[in-house]
């Protein structure tokens, strides 16, 4: 197939008009104009069948899980554990016990920083992150290093926003305990070569956590093939309800780690003198979990699987290529993040206008784009900008919406001239 044929095939690989009907929020108007939702890296919109499933569960099936001996609770527990199986197979592990439900990526990373840190990180040890991480994958490691007398090392990136792997290799040594990097950068869109990063860390005897907040909704994953030790994700970025997410971990690690949060449901036995802990994953799920949200997550996974992650990736790539071309044609627009391997995220700055003003003016045209540092201030510092405007796409976005974005950006540049 020729290049143009390949692009055309990718463009039509998703029946976007049909798909958009699955998302009730998308049919509304903002300021009299059709809503163009381009803040999917922050959070994604909800699928009708997820909304319906949660409603049905809450209306007819809701009960606590893992505790009640009555029928309703048994059924709710079965449904809850069924979602654990779905998440496991979605991420690529045959063992559902390797999946811990959390409130999202932030909590997942904090869990590893606390539990892994307590067990394995000692004074003089080192943790490696990168310069293009979300604060959720930066601050917990800073806190851990401060508390344990360890040192935080940082992989730099080049001007395209790609990690410099030679520098990474130089940082790895026998003191490195853990490498924590994102699969996809939320501020730049860079897809990191995580398989290589993991292999190199393992060669040096270090463990690896991958922050998958921006990858899980957009590409097919296989944690067993990647061989990562931990993989964190958020439900609300993958068309599921907010308040739920998860953490994959290798069983050999879960087995030896202590709990992060303690209380009900994570125990084997409690006396006033001593508590023994439950086996994983319950050991890491203290308290009543976000039951209905977990059920919604399962439905969102079914939906994504039915569309197919490979198709989603190809279609979103065609959006990225289209949007990149359009923005590159506009004088006065500078793209921040031009990695060769990118997810469908366009971060940019205008010579004349601050990203906050750009965001406000785009809103006048019904376009929802994020303006800010995207919880990635070290990335902004690296690129010498206080903030960017970010258009982050989903398979429910249309190529025509990017035409509208480009048109609106042109108007803003004219206005500020
Ligand atoms: C790369 C990355 N990591 C972590 C997070 C934090 O995710 P959450 O707020 O769902 O915990 C985000 C959210 O934007 C992100 O983009």
Coordinates of N, CA, C and O and ligand atoms in Angstrom, one line a residue, residues 41 104-106 134 136 182 184 186 211 213-214 234 236-237, ligand 1:
X41 N -6.0 13.8 27.5 CA -4.9 13.3 28.3 C -5.2 13.7 29.8 O -4.7 13.0 30.7
X104 N -6.1 5.2 41.3 CA -5.6 5.7 40.0 C -4.1 5.7 40.0 O -3.4 5.2 40.9
X105 N -3.5 6.2 39.0 CA -2.0 6.2 38.8 C -1.3 6.8 40.0 O -0.3 6.2 40.5
X106 N -1.8 7.9 40.5 CA -1.1 8.6 41.6 C -1.0 7.7 42.8 O 0.1 7.5 43.4
X134 N 5.3 13.1 34.7 CA 4.2 13.8 35.5 C 4.7 14.0 36.9 O 5.5 13.2 37.4
X136 N 3.2 13.1 39.4 CA 2.8 11.9 40.1 C 3.9 10.9 40.1 O 4.0 10.0 40.9
X182 N 7.5 7.1 32.5 CA 6.2 6.9 31.9 C 6.4 6.1 30.5 O 7.5 6.1 29.9
X184 N 4.2 6.9 28.1 CA 3.9 8.0 27.2 C 3.9 9.3 28.0 O 3.2 9.3 29.1
X186 N 2.7 12.8 29.2 CA 1.4 13.5 29.0 C 1.7 14.9 28.5 O 0.8 15.5 27.9
X211 N 4.8 4.1 34.4 CA 3.6 4.9 34.6 C 2.8 4.8 33.2 O 3.2 5.4 32.2
X213 N -0.3 5.8 32.6 CA -1.5 6.6 32.6 C -1.9 7.0 31.2 O -3.1 7.1 30.8
X214 N -0.9 7.3 30.3 CA -1.2 7.8 29.0 C -1.1 6.7 27.9 O -1.3 7.0 26.7
X234 N -4.8 4.7 35.2 CA -6.0 5.3 35.7 C -7.2 5.0 34.9 O -7.2 5.2 33.7
X236 N -10.1 6.7 34.7 CA -10.8 7.9 34.1 C -10.1 8.3 32.8 O -10.7 9.1 32.1
X237 N -8.9 7.9 32.5 CA -8.3 8.2 31.3 C -8.6 7.2 30.2 O -8.1 7.3 29.0
Ligands
LIG1 C1 1.7 10.4 32.7 C2 0.8 10.6 33.9 N1 1.1 10.1 35.0 C3 0.3 10.2 36.1 C4 -0.9 10.9 36.1 C5 -1.7 11.0 37.3 O1 -2.9 10.3 37.0 P1 -4.2 10.4 38.1 O2 -4.4 11.9 38.3 O3 -5.3 9.7 37.4 O4 -3.7 9.7 39.3 C6 -1.3 11.5 34.9 C7 -2.5 12.4 34.8 O5 -2.6 13.2 34.0 C8 -0.4 11.4 33.7 O6 -0.7 11.9 32.6

